[in-house]
Coordinates of C-alpha atoms in Angstrom, one line a residue:
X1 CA 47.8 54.8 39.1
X2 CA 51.1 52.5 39.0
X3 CA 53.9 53.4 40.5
X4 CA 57.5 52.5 39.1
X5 CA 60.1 50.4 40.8
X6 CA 64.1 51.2 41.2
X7 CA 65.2 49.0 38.6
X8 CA 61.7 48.9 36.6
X9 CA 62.3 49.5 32.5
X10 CA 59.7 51.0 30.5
X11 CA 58.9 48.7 27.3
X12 CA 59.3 49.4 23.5
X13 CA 62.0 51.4 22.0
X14 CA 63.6 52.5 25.6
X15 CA 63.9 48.6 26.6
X16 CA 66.6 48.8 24.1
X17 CA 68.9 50.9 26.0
X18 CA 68.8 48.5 29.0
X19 CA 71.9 46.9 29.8
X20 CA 73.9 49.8 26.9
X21 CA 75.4 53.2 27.8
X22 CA 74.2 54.1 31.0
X23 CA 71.3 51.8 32.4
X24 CA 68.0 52.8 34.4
X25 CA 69.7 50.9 37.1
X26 CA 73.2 53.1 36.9
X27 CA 75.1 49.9 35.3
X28 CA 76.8 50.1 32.0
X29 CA 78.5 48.2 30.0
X30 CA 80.9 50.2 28.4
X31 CA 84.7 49.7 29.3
X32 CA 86.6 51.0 32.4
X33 CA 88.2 52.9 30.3
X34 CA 85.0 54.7 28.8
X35 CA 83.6 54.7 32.3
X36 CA 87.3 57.1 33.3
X37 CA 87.1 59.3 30.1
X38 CA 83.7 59.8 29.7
X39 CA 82.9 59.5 33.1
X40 CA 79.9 62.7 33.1
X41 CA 78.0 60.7 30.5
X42 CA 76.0 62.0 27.5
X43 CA 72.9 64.5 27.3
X44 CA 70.9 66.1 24.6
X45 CA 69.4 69.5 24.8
X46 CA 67.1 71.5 22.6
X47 CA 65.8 69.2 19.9
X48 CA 63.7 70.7 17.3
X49 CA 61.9 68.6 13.8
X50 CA 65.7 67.8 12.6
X51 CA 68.4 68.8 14.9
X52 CA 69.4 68.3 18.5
X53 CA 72.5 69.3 20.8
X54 CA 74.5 66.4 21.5
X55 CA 76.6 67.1 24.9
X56 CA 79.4 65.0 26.9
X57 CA 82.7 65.7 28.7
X58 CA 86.0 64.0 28.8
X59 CA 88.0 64.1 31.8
X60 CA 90.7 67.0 31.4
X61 CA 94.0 65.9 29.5
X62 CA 98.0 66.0 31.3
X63 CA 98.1 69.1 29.2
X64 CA 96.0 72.0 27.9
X65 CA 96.0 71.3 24.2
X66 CA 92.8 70.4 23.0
X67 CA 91.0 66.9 21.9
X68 CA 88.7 66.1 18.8
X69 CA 86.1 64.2 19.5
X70 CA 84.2 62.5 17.0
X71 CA 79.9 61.8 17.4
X72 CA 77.7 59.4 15.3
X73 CA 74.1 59.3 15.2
X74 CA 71.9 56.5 14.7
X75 CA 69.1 54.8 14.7
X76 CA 69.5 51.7 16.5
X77 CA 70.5 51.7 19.8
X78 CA 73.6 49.3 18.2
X79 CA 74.5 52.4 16.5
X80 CA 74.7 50.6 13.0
X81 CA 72.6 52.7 11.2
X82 CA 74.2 56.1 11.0
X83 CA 72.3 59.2 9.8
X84 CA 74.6 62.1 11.0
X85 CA 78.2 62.3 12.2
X86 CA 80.7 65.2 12.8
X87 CA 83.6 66.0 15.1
X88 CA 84.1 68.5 18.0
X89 CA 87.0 70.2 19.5
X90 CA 87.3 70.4 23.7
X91 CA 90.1 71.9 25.7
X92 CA 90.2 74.2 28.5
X93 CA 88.2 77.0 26.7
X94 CA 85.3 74.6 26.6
X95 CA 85.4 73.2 30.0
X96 CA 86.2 70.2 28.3
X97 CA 82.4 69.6 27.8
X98 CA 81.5 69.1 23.9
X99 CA 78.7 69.8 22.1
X100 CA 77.9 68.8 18.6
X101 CA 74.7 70.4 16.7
X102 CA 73.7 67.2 14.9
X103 CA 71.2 68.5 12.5
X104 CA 69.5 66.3 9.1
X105 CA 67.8 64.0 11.6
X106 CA 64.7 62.7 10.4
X107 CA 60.8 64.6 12.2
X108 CA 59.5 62.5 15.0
X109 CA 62.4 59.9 15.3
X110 CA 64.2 58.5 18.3
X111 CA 67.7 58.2 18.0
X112 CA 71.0 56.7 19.6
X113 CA 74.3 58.6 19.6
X114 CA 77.8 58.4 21.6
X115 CA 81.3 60.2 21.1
X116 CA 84.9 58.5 20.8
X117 CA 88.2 59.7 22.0
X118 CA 91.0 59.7 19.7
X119 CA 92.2 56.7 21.2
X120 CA 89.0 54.8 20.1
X121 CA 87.4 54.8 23.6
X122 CA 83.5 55.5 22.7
X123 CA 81.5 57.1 25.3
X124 CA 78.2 55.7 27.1
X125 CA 75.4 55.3 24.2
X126 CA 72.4 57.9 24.7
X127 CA 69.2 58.1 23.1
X128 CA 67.1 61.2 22.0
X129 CA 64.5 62.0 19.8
X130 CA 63.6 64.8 17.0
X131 CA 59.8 66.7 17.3
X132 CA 57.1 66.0 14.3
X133 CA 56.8 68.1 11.5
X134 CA 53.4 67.4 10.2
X135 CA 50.7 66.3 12.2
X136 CA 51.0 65.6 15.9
X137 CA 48.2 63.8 18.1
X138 CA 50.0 63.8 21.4
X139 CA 53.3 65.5 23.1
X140 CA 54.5 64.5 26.9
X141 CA 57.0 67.2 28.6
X142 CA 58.2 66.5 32.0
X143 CA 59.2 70.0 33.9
X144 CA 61.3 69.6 37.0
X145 CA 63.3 72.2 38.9
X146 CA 65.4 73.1 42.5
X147 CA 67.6 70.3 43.2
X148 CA 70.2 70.8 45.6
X149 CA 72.2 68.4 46.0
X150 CA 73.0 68.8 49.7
X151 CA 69.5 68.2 50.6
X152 CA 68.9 64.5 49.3
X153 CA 69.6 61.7 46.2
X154 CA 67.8 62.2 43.0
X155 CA 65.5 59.9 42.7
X156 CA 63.3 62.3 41.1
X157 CA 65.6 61.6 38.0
X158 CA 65.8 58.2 38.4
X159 CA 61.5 57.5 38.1
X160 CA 61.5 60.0 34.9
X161 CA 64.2 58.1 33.1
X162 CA 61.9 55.4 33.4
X163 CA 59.2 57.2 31.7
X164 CA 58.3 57.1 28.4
X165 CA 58.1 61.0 27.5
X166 CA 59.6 63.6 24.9
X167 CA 60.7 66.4 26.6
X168 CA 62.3 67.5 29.7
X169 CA 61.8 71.1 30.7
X170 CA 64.0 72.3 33.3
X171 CA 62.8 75.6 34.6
X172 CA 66.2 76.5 37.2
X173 CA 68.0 75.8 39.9
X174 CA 69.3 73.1 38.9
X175 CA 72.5 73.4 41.1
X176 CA 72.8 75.6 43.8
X177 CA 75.7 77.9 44.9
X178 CA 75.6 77.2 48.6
X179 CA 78.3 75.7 50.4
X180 CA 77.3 73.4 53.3
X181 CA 76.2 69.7 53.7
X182 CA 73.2 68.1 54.8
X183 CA 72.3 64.1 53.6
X184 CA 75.4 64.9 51.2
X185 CA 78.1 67.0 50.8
X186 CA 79.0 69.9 48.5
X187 CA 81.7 70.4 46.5
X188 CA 83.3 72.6 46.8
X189 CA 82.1 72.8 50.7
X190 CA 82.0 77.1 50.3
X191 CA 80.1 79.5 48.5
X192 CA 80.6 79.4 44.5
X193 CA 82.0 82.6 43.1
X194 CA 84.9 82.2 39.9
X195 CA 84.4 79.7 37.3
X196 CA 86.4 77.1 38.8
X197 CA 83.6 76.9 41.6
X198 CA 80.5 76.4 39.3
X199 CA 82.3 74.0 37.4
X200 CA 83.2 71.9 39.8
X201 CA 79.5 71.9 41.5
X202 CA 78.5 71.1 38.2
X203 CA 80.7 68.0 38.1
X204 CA 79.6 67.0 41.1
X205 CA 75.7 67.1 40.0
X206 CA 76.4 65.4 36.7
X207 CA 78.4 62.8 38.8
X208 CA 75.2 61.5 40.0
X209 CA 73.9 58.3 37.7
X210 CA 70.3 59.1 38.8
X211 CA 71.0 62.8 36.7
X212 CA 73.0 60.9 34.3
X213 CA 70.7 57.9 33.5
X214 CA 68.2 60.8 33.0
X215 CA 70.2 62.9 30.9
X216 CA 71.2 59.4 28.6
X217 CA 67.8 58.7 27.8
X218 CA 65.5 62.0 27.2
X219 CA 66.2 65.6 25.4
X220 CA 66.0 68.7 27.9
X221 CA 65.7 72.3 27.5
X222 CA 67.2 74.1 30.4
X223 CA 67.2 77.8 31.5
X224 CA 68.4 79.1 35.0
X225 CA 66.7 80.7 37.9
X226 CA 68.5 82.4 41.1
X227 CA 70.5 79.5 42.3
X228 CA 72.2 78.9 39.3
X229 CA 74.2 82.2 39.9
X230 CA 73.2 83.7 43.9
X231 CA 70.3 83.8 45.9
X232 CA 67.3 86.2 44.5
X233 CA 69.8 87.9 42.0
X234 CA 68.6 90.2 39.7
X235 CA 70.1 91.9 36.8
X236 CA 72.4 94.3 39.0
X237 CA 73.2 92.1 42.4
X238 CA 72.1 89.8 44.8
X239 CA 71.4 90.3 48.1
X240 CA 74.0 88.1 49.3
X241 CA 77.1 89.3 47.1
X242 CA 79.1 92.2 48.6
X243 CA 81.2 93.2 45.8
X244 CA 84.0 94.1 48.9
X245 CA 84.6 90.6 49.6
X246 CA 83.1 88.5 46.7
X247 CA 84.4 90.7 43.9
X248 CA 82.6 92.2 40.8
X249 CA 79.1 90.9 40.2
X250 CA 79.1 91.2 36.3
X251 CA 82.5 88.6 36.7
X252 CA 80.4 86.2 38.7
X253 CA 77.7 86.3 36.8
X254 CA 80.0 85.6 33.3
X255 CA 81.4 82.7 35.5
X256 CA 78.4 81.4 36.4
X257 CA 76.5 81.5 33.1
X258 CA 79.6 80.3 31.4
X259 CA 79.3 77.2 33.3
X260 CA 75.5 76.7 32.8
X261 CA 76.6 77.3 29.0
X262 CA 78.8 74.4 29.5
X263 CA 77.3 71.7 30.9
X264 CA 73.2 72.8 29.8
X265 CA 74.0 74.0 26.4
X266 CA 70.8 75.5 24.3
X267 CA 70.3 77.5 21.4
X268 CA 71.3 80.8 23.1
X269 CA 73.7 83.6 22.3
X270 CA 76.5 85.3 23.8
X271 CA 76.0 89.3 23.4
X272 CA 78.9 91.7 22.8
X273 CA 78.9 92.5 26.2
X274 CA 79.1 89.0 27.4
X275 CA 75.5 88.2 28.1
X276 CA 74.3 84.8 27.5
X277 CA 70.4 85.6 25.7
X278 CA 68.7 82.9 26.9
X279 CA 65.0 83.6 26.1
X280 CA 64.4 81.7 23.1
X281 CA 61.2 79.5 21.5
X282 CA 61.2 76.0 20.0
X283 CA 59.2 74.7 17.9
X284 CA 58.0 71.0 19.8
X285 CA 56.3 70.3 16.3
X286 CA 52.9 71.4 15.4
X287 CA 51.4 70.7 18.1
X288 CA 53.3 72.9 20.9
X289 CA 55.6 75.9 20.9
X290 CA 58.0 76.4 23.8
X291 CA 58.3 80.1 24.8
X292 CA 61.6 79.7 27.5
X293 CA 61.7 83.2 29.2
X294 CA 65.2 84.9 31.6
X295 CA 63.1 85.8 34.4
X296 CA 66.2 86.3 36.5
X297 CA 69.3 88.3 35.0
X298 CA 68.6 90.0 31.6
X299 CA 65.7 92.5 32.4
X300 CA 64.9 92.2 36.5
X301 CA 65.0 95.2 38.5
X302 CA 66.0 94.7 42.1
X303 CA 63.0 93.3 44.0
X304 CA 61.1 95.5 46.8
X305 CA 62.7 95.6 50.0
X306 CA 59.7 96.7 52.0
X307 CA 56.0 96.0 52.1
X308 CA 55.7 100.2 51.5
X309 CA 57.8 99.7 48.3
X310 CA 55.7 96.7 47.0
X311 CA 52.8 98.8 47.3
X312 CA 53.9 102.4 46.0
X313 CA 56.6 101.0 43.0
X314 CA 54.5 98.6 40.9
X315 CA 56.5 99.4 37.6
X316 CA 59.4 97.3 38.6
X317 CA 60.9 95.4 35.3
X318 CA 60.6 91.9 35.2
X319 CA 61.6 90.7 32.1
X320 CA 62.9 94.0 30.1
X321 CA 61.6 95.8 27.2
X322 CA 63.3 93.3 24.3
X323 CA 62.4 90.4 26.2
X324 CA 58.7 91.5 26.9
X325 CA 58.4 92.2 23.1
X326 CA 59.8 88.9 22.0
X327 CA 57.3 87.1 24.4
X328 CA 54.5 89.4 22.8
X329 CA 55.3 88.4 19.5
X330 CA 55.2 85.3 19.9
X331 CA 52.1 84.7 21.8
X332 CA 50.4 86.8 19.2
X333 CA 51.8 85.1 16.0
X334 CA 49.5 84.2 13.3
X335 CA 51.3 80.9 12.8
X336 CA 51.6 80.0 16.6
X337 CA 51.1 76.3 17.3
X338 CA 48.0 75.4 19.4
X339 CA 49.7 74.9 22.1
X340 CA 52.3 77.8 23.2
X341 CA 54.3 76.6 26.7
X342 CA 55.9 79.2 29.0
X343 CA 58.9 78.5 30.5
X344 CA 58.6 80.8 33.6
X345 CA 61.1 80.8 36.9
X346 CA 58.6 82.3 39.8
X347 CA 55.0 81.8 40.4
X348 CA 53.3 84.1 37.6
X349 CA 49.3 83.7 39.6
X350 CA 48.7 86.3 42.5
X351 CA 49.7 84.3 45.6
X352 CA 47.9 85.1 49.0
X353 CA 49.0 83.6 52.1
X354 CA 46.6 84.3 55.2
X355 CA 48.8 86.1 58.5
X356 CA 46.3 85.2 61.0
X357 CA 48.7 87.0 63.9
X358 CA 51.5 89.5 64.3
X359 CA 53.6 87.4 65.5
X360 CA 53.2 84.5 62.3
X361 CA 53.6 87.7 60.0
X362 CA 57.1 88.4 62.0
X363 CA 58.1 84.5 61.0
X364 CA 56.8 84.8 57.4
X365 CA 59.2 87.6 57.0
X366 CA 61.9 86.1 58.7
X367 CA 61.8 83.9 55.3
X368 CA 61.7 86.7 52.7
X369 CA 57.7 87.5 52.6
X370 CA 56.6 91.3 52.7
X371 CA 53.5 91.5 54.7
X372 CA 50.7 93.6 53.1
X373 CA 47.3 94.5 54.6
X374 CA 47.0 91.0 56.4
X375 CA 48.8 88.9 53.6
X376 CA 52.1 88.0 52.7
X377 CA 53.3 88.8 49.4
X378 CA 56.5 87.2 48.1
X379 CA 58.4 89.9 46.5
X380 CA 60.8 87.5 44.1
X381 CA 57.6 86.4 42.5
X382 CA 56.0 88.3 40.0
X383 CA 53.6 89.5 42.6
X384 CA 56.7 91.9 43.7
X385 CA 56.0 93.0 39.8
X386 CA 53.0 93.6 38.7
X387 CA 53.1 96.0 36.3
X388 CA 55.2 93.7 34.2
X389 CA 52.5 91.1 35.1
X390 CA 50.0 93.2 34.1
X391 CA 52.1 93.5 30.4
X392 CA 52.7 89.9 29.9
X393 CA 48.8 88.7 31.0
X394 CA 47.6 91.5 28.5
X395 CA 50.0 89.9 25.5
X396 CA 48.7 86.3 26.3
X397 CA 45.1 87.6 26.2
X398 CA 42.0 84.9 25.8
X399 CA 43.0 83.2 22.8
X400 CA 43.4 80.3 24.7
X401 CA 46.0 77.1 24.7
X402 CA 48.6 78.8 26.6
X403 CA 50.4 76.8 30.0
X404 CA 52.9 79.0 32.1
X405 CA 55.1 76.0 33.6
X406 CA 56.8 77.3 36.9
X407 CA 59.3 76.2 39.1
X408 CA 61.0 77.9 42.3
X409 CA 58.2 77.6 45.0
X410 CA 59.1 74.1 45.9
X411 CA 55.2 73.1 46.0
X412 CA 52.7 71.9 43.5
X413 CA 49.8 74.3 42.1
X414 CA 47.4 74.7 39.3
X415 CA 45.8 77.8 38.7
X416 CA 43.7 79.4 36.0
X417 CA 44.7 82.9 35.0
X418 CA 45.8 85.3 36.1
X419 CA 42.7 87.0 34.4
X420 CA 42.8 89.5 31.5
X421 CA 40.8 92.9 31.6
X422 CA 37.3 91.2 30.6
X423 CA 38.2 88.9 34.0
X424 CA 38.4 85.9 31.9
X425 CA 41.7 83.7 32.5
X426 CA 44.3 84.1 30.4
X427 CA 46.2 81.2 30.9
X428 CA 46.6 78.1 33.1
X429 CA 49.4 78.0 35.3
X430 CA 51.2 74.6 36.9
X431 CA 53.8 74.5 38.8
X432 CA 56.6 72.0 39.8
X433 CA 57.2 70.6 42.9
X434 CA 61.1 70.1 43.5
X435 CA 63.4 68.0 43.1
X436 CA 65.1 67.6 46.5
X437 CA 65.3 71.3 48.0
X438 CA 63.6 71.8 51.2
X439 CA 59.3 72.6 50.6
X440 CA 57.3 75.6 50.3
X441 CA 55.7 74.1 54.0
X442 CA 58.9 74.5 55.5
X443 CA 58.8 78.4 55.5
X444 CA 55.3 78.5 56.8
X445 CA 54.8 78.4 60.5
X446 CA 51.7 76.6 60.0
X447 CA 50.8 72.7 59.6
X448 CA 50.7 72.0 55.7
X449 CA 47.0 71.1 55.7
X450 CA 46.0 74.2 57.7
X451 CA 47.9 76.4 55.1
X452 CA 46.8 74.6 52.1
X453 CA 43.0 75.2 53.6
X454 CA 43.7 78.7 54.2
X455 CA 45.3 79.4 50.7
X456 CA 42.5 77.8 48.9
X457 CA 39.8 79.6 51.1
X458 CA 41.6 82.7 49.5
X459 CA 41.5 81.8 45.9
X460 CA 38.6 80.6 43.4
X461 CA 41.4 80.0 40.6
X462 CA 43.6 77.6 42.7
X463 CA 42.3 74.1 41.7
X464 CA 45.4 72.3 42.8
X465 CA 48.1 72.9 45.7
X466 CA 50.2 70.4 47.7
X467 CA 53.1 72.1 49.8
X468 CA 55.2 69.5 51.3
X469 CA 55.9 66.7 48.5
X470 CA 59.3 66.1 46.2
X471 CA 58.2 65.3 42.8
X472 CA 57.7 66.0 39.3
X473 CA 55.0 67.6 37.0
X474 CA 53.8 65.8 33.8
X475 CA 52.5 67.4 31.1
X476 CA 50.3 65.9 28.3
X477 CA 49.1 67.8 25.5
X478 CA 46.5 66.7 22.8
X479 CA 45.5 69.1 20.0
X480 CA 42.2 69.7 21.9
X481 CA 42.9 69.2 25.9
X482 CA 46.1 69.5 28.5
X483 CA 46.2 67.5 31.8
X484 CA 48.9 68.2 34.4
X485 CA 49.9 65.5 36.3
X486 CA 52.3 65.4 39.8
X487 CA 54.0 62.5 40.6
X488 CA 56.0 62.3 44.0
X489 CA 59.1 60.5 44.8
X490 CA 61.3 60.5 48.1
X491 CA 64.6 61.7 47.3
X492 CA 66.2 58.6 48.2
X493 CA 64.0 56.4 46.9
X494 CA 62.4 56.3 43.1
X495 CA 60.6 52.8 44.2
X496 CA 58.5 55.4 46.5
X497 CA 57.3 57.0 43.2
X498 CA 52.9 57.6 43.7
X499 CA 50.8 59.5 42.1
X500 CA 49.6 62.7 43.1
X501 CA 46.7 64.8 41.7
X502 CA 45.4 65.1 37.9
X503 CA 44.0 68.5 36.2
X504 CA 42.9 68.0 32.5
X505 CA 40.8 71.2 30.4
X506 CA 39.9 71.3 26.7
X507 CA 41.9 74.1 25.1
X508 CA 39.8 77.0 25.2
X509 CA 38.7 76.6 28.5
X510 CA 40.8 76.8 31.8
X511 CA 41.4 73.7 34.5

């Protein structure tokens, strides 16, 4: 396999954005003065057969009245073929971030877009792209999650900007709420808790022209995991908030969400009581549906807090009883798509890690495992709840042509199942390395080879598992066959980009 060079552009269509908006090697040509206003760039979030999201953000105005922006769609890259145009209104209530629904697009098209400022000042020129809505021989989704930003560049972005693909999935923690520097800064240097705080760590991310070159050239769906709010939350706390000295959880959680809204806008809802729904599906033509499920906030119950209670209270809720019914549904629909893509948070497969020794098991648990009859169990995963696993693996069943795309676990995996009751696999399960946040290795207190030997001697479903490595997973679908692919990239570097590890299976039959 090649690998892609720093300043490398991919041919065709994309070569058209070199040297526009904001180029694969962080230049761009628009005006100082676009460069100041529009200094977050553009992005593009949850595009479906004839719409998109458009998104930017204008730095904040001398006063809080608000500012119309206006958008164009195109389909050059010269923006001189318009197809769809509109305004937007941004103030303080917004963030300042806009974003524009542009919808009457044409199926299966790549197009260009920017905003302008009242004064005439256009924004950076980003391209995006609309799903089939006939036939469809071939979709290629990139999933990426955990990036914190303390912990290393984001050269992950940079290599999958230079990709030719048509989706980006990003399944959480895509900031983090940590105070605290390592090979850079955060801002603001304490713990986020109001609205002010996630905003700003926001800014800071999307400040990055790795993220931004990234978010200029390809469409993403986004839902959060743990970070985006506080470490292991669930729907009532987290075990890190004291409500004495950090102040109400449902207010940080609004705050949080709010700013998630803001700068990762989807097709999600705000509920009376000021919950943001976020489990949703998309159609990615006729090929694919994407099932995006809240595996974090809207229906978790607090996660066992002893090896005892892992083992005695199975029945803990993972994803809630509307949730769990939607996801049912859907997987079951006459009309579903071939292809139906789970947007999961935590490692859905059964994970078994060998405690050879007393004094290992004491480490593991020092890092959050629960220790059960020789084995450590993560509790956060859905191994802390299977009953609920149980529910979900029994709506799947063995139809077939359904991928569970995970983040979290900072490690690569590809599993088949977990199985159904007639101990056939219901589903095939990859996961994404990270981004930048330290590796699954790190919390083992065993070499990475040993461990990876010692997991795999456990498991007949694990085809795949590499512990240590930054990276991304590819996915490509044809109407008969999936392959996952994990490509790794050195924070610091996307000229270190390699390739990893393939695992390809027709639909009806697991990797």
């Amino acid at each position: 396999m090649s690998t892609f060079g720093r300043r490398a552009l991919i041919q065709g269509a994309g070569a058209a954005l070199a040297g526009r908006a904001v180029g694969l090697d962080g230049s761009r040509s628009a005006s100082a003065a676009a460069d100041d206003v529009f200094r977050w760039g553009v992005a593009s979030f949850d595009p479906g057969p004839d719409s998109v999201l458009l998104w930017t953000r204008i730095a904040p105005g001398p006063t809080d009245s608000t500012t119309t922006l206006s958008w164009v769609v195109a389909s050059d890259a010269d923006l001189g073929d318009e197809v769809a145009s509109g305004t937007v209104e941004v103030g303080p209530d917004t963030g300042w971030c806009a974003r524009a629904d542009a919808t009457g697009l044409g199926a299966a098209g790549v197009w260009w877009y920017a905003f302008t400022s009242p004064d005439g000042t256009r924004s950076p020129v980003g391209r995006t792209r609309t799903f089939a809505a006939a036939s469809s021989e071939r979709l290629r989704i990139a999933a990426v999650s955990c990036a914190r930003f303390a912990d290393g560049g984001f050269a992950v972005y940079r290599a999958l900007a230079e990709r030719e693909i048509d989706l980006v999935v990003q399944l959480g923690d895509y900031v983090y709420e940590d105070g605290g520097e390592a090979a850079r800064a955060h801002v603001p240097p304490h713990e986020l808790l109001t609205l002010d705080d996630y905003r700003t760590r926001y800014e800071q991310h999307r400040s990055d022209p790795d993220l931004q070159a990234l978010h200029a050239r390809h469409p993403m769906v986004a839902i959060w995991d743990d970070h985006e709010i506080a470490g292991n939350a669930w729907r009532g706390g987290a075990p890190g908030h004291d409500e004495a000295t950090d102040g109400p959880w449902a207010a940080r959680v609004e705050a949080a969400l709010r700013a998630h809204d803001e700068w990762l806008p989807g097709r999600t809802e705000w509920t009376e009581d000021r919950r943001l729904r976020a489990w949703r599906s998309a159609s990615l033509g006729p090929l694919a549906e994407l099932i995006v499920l809240d595996t974090r906030l809207w229906g978790r119950d607090r996660q066992a807090q002893s090896a005892a209670e892992l083992v005695e209270d199975g029945a803990r809720s993972m994803l809630g009883p509307d949730q769990q019914a939607f996801v049912s549904e859907r997987l079951a629909a006459p009309d579903r798509a071939p292809w139906a893509l789970v947007a999961n948070q935590v490692m859905l497969h059964p994970l078994r890690v060998p405690v050879p020794s007393e004094a290992i098991g004491r480490r593991i648990e020092e890092e959050g495992f629960l220790v059960v009859d020789g084995e450590a169990l993560n509790p956060d995963q859905w191994d802390g709840y299977p009953a609920a696993r149980d529910e979900l693996v029994g709506a799947v069943g063995g139809q077939g042509g359904v991928v569970v795309l995970t983040g979290d676990v900072h490690s690569s995996w590809a599993w088949e199942g977990p199985a159904t009751d007639s101990g056939a696999p219901a589903c095939v399960e990859l996961v994404a390395p990270s981004v930048t946040s330290g590796s699954f290795a790190t919390r083992l207190p065993l070499p990475a080879a040993v461990a990876e030997r010692a997991i795999s001697a456990l498991d007949d479903d694990l085809s795949f598992i590499e512990i240590e490595s930054h990276g991304y997973l590819l996915v490509d679908l044809t109407p008969d066959r999936v392959q996952g692919e994990w490509w790794y990239v050195e924070p610091a570097d996307a000229g270190s980009q390699r390739f990893g590890a393939a695992r390809s299976a027709p639909r009806q039959v697991p990797m």
